[in-house]
C-alpha positions as a printed NumPy array, in Angstrom:
array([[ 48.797, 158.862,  78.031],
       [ 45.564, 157.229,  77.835],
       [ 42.   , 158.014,  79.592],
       [ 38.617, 156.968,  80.209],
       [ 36.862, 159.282,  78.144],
       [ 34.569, 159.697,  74.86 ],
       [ 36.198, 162.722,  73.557],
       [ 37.611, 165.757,  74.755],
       [ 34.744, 168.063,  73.441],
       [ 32.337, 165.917,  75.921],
       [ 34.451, 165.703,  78.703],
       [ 33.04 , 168.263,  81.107],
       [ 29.343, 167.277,  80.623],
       [ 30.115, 163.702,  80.906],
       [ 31.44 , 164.019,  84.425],
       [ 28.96 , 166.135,  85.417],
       [ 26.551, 163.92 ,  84.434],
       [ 28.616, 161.341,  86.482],
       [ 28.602, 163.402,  89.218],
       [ 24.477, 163.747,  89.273],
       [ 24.381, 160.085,  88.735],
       [ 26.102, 159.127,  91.849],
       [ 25.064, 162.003,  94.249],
       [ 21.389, 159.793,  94.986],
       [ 19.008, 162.846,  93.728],
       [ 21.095, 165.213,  95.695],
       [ 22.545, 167.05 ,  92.675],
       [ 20.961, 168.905,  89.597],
       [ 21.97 , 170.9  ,  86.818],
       [ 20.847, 173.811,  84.672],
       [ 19.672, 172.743,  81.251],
       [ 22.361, 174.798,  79.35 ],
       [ 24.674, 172.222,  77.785],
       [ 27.447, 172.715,  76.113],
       [ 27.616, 176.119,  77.018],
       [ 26.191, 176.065,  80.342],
       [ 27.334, 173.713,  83.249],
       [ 25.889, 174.427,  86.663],
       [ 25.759, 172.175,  89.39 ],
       [ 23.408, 173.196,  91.743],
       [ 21.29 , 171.616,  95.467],
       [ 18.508, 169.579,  94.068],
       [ 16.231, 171.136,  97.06 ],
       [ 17.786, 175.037,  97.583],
       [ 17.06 , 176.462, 100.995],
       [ 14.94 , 179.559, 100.277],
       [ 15.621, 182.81 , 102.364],
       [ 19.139, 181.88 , 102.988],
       [ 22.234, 183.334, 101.088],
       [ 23.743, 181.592,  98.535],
       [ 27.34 , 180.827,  98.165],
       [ 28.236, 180.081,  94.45 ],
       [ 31.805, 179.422,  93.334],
       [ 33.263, 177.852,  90.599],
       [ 35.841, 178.095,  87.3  ],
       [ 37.888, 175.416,  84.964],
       [ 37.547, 171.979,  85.344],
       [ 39.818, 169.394,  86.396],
       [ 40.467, 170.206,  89.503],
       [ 37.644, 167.646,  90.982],
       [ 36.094, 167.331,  93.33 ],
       [ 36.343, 170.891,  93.002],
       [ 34.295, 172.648,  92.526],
       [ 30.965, 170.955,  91.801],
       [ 31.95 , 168.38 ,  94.396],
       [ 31.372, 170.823,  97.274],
       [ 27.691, 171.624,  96.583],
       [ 25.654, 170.154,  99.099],
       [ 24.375, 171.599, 102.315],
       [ 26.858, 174.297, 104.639],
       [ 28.949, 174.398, 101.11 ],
       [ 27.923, 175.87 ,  98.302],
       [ 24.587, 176.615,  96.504],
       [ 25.827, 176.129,  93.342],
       [ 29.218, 175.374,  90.988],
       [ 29.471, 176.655,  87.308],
       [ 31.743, 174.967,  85.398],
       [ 34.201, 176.085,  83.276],
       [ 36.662, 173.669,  80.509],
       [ 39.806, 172.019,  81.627],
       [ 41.66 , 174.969,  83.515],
       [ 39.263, 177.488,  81.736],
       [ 37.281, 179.884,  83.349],
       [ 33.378, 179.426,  82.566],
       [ 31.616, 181.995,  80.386],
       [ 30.035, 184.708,  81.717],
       [ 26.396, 183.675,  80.644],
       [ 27.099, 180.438,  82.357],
       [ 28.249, 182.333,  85.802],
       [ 25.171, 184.185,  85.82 ],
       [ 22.972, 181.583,  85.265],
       [ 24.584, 180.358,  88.367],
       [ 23.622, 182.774,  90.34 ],
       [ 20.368, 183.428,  88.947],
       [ 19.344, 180.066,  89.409],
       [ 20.033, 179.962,  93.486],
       [ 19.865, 183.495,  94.229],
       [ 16.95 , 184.997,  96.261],
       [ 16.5  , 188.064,  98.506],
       [ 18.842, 187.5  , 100.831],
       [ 21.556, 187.627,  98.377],
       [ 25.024, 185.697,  96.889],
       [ 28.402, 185.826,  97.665],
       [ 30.5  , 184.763,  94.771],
       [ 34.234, 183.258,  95.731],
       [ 36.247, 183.656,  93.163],
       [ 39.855, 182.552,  92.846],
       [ 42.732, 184.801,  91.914],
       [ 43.299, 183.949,  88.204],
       [ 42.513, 186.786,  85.48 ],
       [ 39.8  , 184.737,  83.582],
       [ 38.081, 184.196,  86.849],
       [ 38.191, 187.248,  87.796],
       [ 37.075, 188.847,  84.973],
       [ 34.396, 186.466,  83.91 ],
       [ 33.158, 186.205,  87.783],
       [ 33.533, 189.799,  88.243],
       [ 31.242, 190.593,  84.959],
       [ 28.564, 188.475,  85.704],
       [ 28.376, 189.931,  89.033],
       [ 27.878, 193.085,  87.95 ],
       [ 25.023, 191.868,  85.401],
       [ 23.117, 189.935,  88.082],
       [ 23.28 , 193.795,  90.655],
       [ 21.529, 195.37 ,  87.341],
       [ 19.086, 192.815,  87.445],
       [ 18.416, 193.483,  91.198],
       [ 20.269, 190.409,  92.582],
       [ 22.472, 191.333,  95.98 ],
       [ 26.064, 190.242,  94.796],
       [ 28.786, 190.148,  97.288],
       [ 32.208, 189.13 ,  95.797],
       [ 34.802, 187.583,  97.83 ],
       [ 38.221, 187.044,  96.068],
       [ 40.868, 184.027,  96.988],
       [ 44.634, 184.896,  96.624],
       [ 45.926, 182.346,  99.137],
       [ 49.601, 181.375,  96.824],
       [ 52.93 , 182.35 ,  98.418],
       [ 54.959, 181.174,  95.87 ],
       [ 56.1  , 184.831,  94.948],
       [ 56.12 , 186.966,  98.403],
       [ 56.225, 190.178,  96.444],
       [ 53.496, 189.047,  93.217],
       [ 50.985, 191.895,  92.948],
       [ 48.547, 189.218,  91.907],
       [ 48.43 , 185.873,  94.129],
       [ 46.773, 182.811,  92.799],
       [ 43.684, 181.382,  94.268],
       [ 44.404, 177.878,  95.555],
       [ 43.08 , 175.305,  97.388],
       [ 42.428, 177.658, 100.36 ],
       [ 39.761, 178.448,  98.37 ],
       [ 37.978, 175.959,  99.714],
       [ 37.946, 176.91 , 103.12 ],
       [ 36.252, 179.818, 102.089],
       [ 33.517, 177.731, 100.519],
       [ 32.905, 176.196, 104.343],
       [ 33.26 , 179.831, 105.96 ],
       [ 30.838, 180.777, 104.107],
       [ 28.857, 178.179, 103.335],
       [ 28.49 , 177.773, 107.567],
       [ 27.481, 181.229, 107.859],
       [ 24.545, 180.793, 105.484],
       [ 23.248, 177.499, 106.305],
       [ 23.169, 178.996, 109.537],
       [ 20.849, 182.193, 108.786],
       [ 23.458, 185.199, 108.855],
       [ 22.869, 187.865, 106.624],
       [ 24.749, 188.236, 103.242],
       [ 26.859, 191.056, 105.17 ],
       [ 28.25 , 188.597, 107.538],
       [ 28.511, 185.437, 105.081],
       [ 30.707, 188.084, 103.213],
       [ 32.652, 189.494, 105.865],
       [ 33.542, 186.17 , 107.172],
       [ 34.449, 184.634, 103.965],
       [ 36.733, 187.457, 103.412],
       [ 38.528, 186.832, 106.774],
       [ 39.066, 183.812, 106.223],
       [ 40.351, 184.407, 103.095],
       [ 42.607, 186.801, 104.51 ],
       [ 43.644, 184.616, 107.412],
       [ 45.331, 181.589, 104.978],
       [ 48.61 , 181.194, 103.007],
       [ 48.879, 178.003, 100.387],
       [ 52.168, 176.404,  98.839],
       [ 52.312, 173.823,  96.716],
       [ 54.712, 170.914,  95.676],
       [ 55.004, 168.313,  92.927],
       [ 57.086, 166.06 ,  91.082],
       [ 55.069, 165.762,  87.861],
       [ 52.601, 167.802,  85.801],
       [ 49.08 , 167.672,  84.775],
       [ 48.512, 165.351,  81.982],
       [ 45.345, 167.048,  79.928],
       [ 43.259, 164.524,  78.729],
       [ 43.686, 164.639,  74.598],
       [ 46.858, 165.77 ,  74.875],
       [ 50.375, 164.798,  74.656],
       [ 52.376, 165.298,  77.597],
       [ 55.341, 167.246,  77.785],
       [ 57.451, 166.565,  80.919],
       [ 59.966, 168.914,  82.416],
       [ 60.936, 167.501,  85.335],
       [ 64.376, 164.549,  85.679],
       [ 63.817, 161.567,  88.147],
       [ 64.462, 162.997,  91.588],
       [ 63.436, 166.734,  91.186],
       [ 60.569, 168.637,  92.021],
       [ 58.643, 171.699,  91.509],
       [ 58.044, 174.345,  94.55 ],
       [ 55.372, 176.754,  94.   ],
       [ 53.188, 175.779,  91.584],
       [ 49.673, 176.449,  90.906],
       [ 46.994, 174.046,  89.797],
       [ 46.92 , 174.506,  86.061],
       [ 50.06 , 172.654,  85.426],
       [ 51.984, 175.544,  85.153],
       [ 55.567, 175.4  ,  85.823],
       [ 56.92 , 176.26 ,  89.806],
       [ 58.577, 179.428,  90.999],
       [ 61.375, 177.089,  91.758],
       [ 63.011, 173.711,  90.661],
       [ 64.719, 171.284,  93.436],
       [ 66.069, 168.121,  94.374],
       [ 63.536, 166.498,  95.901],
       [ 64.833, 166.236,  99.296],
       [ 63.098, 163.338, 102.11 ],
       [ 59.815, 164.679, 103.383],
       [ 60.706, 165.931, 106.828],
       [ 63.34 , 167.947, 105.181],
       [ 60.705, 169.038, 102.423],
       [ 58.001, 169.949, 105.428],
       [ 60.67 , 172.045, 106.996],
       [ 61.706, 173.89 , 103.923],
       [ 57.913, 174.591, 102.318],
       [ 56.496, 175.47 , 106.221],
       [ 59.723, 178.296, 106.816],
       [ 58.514, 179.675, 103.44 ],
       [ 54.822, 181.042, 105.51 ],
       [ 54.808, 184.924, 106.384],
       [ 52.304, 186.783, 108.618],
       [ 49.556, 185.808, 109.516],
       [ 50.483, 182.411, 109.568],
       [ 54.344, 182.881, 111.15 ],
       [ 52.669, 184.641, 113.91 ],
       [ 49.336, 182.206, 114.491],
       [ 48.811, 180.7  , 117.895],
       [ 46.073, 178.251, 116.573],
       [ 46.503, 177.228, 113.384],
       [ 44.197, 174.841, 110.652],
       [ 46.232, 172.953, 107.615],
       [ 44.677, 171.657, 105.1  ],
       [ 46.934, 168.977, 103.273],
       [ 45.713, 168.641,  99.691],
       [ 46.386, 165.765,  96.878],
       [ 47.065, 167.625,  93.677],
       [ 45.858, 164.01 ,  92.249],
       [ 48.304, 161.025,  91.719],
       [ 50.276, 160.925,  95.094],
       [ 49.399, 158.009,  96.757],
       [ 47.832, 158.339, 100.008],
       [ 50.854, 156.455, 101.994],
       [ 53.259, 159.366, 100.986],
       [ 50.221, 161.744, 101.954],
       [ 50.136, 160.392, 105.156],
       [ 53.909, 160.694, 105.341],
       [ 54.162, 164.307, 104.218],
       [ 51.322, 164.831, 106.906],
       [ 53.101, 163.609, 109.377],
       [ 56.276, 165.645, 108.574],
       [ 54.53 , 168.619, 108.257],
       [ 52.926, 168.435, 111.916],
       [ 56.409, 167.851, 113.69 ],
       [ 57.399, 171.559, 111.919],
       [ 57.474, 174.448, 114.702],
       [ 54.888, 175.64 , 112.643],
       [ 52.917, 172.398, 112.27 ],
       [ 53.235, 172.018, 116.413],
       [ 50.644, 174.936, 116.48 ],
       [ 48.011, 172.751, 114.151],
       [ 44.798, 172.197, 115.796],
       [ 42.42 , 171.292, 113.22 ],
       [ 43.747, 169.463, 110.581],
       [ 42.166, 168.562, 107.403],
       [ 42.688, 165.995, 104.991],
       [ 45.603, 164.835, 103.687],
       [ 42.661, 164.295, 100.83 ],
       [ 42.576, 165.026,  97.405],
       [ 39.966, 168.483,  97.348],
       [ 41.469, 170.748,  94.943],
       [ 43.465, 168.48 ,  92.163],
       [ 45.307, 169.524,  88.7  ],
       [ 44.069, 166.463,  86.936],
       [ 46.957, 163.593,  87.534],
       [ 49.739, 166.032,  88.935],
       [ 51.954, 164.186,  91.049],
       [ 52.123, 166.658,  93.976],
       [ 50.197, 168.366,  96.54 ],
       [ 49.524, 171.628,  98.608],
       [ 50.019, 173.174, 102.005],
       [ 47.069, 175.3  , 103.033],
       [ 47.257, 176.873, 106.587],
       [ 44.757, 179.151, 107.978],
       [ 44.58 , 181.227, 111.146],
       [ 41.946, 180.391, 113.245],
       [ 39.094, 182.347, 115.29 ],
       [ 36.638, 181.394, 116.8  ],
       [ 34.164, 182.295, 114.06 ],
       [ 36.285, 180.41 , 111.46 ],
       [ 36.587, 177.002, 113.701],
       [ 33.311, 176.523, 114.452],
       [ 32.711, 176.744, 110.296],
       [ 35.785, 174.196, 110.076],
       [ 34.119, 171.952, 112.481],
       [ 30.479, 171.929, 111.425],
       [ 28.96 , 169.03 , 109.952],
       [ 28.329, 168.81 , 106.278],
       [ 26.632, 165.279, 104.436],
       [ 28.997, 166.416, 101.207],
       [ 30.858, 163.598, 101.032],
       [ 34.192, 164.859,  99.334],
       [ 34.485, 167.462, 101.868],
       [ 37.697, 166.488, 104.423],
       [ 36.035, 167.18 , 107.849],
       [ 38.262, 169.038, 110.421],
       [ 39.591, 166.861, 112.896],
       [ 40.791, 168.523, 116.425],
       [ 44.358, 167.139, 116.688],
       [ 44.705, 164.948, 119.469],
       [ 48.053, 162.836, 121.508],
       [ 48.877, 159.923, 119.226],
       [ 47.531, 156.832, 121.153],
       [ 50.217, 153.777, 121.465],
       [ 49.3  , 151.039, 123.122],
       [ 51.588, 147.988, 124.331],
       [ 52.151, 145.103, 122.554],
       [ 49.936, 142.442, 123.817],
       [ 51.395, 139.377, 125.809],
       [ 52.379, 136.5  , 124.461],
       [ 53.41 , 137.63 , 121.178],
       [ 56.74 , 136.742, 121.64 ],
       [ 56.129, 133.212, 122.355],
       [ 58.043, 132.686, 125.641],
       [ 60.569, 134.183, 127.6  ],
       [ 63.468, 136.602, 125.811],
       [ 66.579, 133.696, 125.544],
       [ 69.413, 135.411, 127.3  ],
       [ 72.084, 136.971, 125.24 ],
       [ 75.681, 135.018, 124.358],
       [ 78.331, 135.804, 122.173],
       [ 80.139, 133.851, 119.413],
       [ 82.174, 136.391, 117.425],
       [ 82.645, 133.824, 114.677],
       [ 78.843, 133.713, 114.718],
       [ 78.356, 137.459, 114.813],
       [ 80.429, 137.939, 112.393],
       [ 78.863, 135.656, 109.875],
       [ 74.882, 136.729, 110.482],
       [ 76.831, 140.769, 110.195],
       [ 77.913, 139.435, 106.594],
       [ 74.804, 138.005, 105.936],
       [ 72.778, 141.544, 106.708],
       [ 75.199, 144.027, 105.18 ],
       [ 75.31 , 141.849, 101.283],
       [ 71.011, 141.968, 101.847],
       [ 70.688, 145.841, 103.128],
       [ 73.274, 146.4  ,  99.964],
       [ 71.684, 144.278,  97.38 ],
       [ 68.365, 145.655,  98.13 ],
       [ 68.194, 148.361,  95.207],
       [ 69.047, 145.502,  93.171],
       [ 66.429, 142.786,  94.585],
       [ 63.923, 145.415,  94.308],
       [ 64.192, 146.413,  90.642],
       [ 64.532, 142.875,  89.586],
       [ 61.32 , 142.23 ,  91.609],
       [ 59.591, 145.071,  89.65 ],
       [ 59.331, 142.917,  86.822],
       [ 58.195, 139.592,  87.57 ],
       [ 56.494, 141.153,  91.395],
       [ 55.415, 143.926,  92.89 ],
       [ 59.031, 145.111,  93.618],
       [ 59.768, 144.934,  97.665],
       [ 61.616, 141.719,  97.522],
       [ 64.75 , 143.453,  97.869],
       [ 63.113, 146.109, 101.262],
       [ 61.546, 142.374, 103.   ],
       [ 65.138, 141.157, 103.217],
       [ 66.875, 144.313, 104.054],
       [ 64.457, 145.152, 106.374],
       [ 64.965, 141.852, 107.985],
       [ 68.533, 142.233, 108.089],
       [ 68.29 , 145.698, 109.604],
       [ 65.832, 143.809, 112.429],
       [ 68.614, 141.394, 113.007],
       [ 71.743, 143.52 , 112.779],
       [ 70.254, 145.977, 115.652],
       [ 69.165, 143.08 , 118.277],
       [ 72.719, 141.206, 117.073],
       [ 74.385, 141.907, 120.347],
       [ 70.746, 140.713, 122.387],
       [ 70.815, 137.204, 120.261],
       [ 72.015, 133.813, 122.053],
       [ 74.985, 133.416, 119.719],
       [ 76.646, 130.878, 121.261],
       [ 73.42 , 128.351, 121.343],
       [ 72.503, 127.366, 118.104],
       [ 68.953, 125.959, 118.796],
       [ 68.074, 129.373, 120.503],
       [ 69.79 , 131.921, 118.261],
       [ 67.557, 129.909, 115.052],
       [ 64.572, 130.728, 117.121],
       [ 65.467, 134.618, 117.737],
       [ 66.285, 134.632, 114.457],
       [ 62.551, 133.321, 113.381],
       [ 60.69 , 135.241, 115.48 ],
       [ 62.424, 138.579, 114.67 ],
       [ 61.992, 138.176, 111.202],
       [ 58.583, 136.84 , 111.567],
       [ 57.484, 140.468, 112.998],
       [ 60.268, 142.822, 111.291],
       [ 60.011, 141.524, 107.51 ],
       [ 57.032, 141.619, 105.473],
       [ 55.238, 139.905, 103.082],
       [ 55.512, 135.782, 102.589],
       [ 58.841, 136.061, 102.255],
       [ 59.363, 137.386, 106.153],
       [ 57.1  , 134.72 , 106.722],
       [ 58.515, 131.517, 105.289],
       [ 62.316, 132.683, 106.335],
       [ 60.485, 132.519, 110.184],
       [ 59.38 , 128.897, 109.379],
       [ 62.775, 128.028, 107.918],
       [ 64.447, 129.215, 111.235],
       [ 61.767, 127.828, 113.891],
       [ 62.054, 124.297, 112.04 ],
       [ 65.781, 124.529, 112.153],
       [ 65.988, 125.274, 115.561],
       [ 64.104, 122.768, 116.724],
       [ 66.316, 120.007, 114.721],
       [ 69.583, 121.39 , 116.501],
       [ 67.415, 121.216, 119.566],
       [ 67.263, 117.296, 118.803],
       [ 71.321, 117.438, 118.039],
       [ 71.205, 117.578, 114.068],
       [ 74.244, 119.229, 112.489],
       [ 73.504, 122.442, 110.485],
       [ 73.09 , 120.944, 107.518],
       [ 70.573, 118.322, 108.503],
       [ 68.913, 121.205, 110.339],
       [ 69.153, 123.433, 107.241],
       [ 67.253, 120.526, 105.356],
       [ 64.375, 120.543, 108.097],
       [ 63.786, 123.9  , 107.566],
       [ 63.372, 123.986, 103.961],
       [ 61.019, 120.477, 104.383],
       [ 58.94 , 122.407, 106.407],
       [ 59.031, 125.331, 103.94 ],
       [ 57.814, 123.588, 101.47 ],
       [ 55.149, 121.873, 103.25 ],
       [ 53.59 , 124.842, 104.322],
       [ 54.347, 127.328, 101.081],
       [ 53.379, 124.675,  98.57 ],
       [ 56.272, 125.307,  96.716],
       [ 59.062, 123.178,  96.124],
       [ 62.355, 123.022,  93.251],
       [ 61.032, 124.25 ,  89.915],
       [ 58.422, 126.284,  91.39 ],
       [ 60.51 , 129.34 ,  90.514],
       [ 61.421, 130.381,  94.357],
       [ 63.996, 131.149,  96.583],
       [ 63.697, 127.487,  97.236],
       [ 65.401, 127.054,  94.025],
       [ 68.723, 128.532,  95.16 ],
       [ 68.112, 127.082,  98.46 ],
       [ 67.393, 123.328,  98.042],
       [ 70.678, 122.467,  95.908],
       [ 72.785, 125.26 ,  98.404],
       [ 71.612, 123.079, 101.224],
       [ 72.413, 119.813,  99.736],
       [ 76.137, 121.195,  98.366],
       [ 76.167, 122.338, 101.774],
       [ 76.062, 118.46 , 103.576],
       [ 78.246, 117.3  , 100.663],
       [ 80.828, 119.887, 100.114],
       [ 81.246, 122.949, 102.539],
       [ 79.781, 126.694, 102.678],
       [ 82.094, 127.489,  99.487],
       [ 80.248, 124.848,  97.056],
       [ 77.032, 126.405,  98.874],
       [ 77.211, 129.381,  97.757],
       [ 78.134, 128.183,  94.249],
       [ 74.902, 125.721,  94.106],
       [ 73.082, 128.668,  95.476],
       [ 73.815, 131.093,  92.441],
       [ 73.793, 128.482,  89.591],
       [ 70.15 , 127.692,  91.115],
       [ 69.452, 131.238,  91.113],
       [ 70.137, 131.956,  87.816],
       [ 68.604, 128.479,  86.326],
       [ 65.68 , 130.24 ,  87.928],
       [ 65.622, 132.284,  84.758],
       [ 65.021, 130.238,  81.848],
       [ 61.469, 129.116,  83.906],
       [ 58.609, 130.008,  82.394],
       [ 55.548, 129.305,  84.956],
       [ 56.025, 130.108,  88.236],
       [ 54.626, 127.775,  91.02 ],
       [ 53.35 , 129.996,  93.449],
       [ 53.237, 133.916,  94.61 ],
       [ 52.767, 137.183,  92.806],
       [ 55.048, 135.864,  89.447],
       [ 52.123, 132.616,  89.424],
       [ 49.746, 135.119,  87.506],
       [ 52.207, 136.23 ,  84.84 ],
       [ 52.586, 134.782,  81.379],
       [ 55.41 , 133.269,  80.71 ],
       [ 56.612, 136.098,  78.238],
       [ 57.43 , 138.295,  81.446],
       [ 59.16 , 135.665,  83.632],
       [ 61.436, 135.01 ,  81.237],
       [ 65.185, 135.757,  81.159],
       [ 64.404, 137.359,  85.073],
       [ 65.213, 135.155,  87.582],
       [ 63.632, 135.08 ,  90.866],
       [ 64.703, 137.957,  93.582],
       [ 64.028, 135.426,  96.292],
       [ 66.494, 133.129,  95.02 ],
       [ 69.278, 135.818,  94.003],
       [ 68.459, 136.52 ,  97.487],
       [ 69.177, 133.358,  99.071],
       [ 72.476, 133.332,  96.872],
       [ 74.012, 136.45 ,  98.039],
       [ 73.173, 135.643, 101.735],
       [ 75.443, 132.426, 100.949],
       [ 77.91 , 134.153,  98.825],
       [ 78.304, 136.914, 102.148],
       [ 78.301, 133.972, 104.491],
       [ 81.44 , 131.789, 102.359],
       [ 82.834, 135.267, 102.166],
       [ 83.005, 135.603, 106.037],
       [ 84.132, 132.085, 106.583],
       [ 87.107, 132.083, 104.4  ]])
């Protein structure tokens, strides 16, 4: 896989030097390189303690992304997933630490421990107060003598980091850091590992599995699954939380991006998570953001924390560290009604034609089953949804079926156009509205369907700027229409397909997403609009046989 980089040697210092760049003077760093990398406060705030923390890279923002005021007074910087030397952690502390003291977090890996731990002890024979606070917030093994440190790990950093900004004595910074650390539990999820920049990646996982309990170093999970949906995931990864967090009246979560899942299936896993019994006990809520990553790992982290007082005030205090997630108190979702008028008049009142209901039923069950199909075809020559925009029409449609005026032609075209004007997405959603509005209002004038059919697509074109060769749905549609007046539903569907399928052998593309491709991708892949249009007519000659 390829990266943005110079060379894997530089890697570290380069993004550190990023990181400077962009923070506006807010950020320094030791002069120390390659050996030494320490992010540190360009102004330090003398006579308060300082909270330093730290270890491999690749987990950005992490950890030199948290230094900044109420976080931490400095990040030392280790390789990808390497701990940092132990000259480089004590120049880290060194650099920030005054009389009042340090308290060092350190997460629960042996290289951190050891190198952390050593350089703590240097800096005490050098006179420097050193309190260590150690992160082992993993439950992936209940009984592991040895926990990892997660992202939990950065709740301590704000714990902590509060308490100091705030004047407390390195006693108290300590002692609340270590509660907190105490008071959290972290699992973590993910469907692909890290990719290390430089090297080649090895995958172990098939399409449609998933690793539970894994750290952030792209080692492999306690556990191998099926991925299952996401509510079923929530509930399986929340039951997995002992004491204290079983037993928690008041409860934080931080939801963490291990770095490639997109934010909408972050929001969805958030939202799956909180309807848990123990998500209903959430009041502070943080994220989902990306804070403590494993480079491009598909995946992400549950982080829950009991809360005190102490510990949500330090949650909810404000920081100007901009990767930080701030704590939100979790309020009642607010819904508000639909405003009037959107409809555009009156509901029609409801009629049945079973011949009709029986043909639009066809029409919906051929789209909600071709839809797989639509959508990987769309993949190549869109951005592969044609195939969900008509099913999800179709699944608009077939649950108001019984609410539709199917004995009135003009009015049931109209229904039809407004429900898939609001239900499916996209242009497509759009264009089938103006195709139905249009027809309705030439049956409403006493045109047969066909010569209504023909209206439609007239206005279709006029307003889509697309007409036959422009590599549409129109394509299917214009000659399916036309066989339609001349010939019956059955030569239709026939036109349909054949236009479908000339669709092709066309190399430029009139209008939408496939208007930007070269011609070299858009051929031999004919348009899902128009396969679309030709299995709706295929369904409906099926139905009328």
């Amino acid at each position: 896989m390829a990266h943005f980089i110079n060379d894997r040697a530089g890697l570290v210092t380069d993004a550190i030097d990023g990181l400077i760049s962009g923070s506006g003077g807010a950020l320094a760093r030791l002069d120390g390189y390659p050996e030494i990398r320490v992010v540190l406060r360009t102004e330090p705030e003398p006579g308060r303690v300082a909270v330093v923390s730290g270890g491999g890279s690749g987990h950005e923002p992490a950890h030199a992304g948290f230094v900044g005021p109420g976080l931490l007074a400095a990040a030392v910087c280790g390789d990808v997933f390497a701990s940092p030397s132990v000259d480089a952690v004590i120049a880290g502390i060194l650099a920030v630490t005054g009389e009042a003291g340090c308290v060092l977090i350190v997460k629960n890996y042996a290289g951190d421990r050891l190198n952390f731990g050593l350089a703590a002890e240097r800096a005490r024979a050098l006179g420097r107060r050193v309190e260590t606070v150690l992160v082992a917030d993993d439950i992936a093994l209940p009984d592991a003598a040895q926990p990892r440190g997660l992202a939990g790990t950065l709740l301590v950093h704000k714990a902590a980091g509060h308490a100091a900004a705030s004047g407390a004595p390195l006693e108290e910074v300590a002692a609340l850091a270590r509660r907190t650390a105490g008071a959290m539990r972290t699992l973590g999820i993910a469907v692909s590992t890290a990719t290390i920049p430089g090297a080649k990646p090895v995958p172990r996982l098939s399409d449609g599995q998933a690793e539970l309990g894994l750290g952030i170093h792209g080692e492999p999970g306690i556990e191998r699954i099926d991925l299952p949906r996401a509510d079923a995931l929530a509930a399986r990864m929340t039951a997995r939380f002992p004491a204290p967090i079983a037993g928690a009246e008041r409860l934080a979560l931080l939801v963490n991006n291990l770095g490639s899942t997109t934010a909408l299936e972050m929001q969805v896993l958030t939202k799956a998570v909180l309807a848990t019994e123990l998500g209903g006990r959430v009041r502070l809520l943080l994220g989902p953001s990306p804070v403590m990553t494993a480079l491009d790992m598909h995946g992400a982290s549950l982080t829950f924390l009991a809360l005190d007082e102490a510990i949500e005030a330090a949650l909810l205090s404000e920081t100007p560290v901009a990767a930080w997630p701030r704590a939100r108190i979790l309020r009642e979702a607010v819904v508000r009604p639909l405003p009037e008028g959107l409809s555009g008049g009156p509901m029609p009142t409801p009629s049945r034609d079973a011949v009709v209901a029986g043909r639009i039923a066809a029409v919906c069950r051929a789209l909600i089953a071709a839809e797989d199909a639509l959508n990987a075809l769309d993949a190549r020559v869109g951005d592969g949804d044609t195939g969900s925009t008509f099913a999800e029409g179709a699944r608009a449609v077939l649950a108001d079926l019984d609410r539709l005026p199917q004995a009135e032609p003009a009015a049931l075209c109209r229904a039809l156009g407004e429900r898939l004007g609001r239900a499916a997405g996209g242009s497509s959603g759009v264009l089938l509205s103006i195709f139905f509005a249009a027809a309705g209002s030439a049956l409403a004038e006493d045109a047969d369907w066909a010569k209504a059919c023909a209206a439609g697509l007239d206005r279709v074109c006029e307003v889509g700027g697309a007409g036959p060769g422009s590599r549409t749905m129109l394509d299917a549609a214009i000659p399916a229409v036309e066989a339609l007046a001349a010939s019956g539903l059955g030569a239709a569907a026939r036109a349909a397909r054949a236009g479908a399928e000339a669709t092709a052998g066309m190399e430029r593309a009139g209008t939408g997403r496939s208007s930007y491709l070269a011609s070299g991708d858009l051929k031999g892949h004919p348009d899902p609009g128009a396969v679309a249009v030709a299995t709706a007519f295929e369904a409906l000659a099926a139905e009328s046989k």
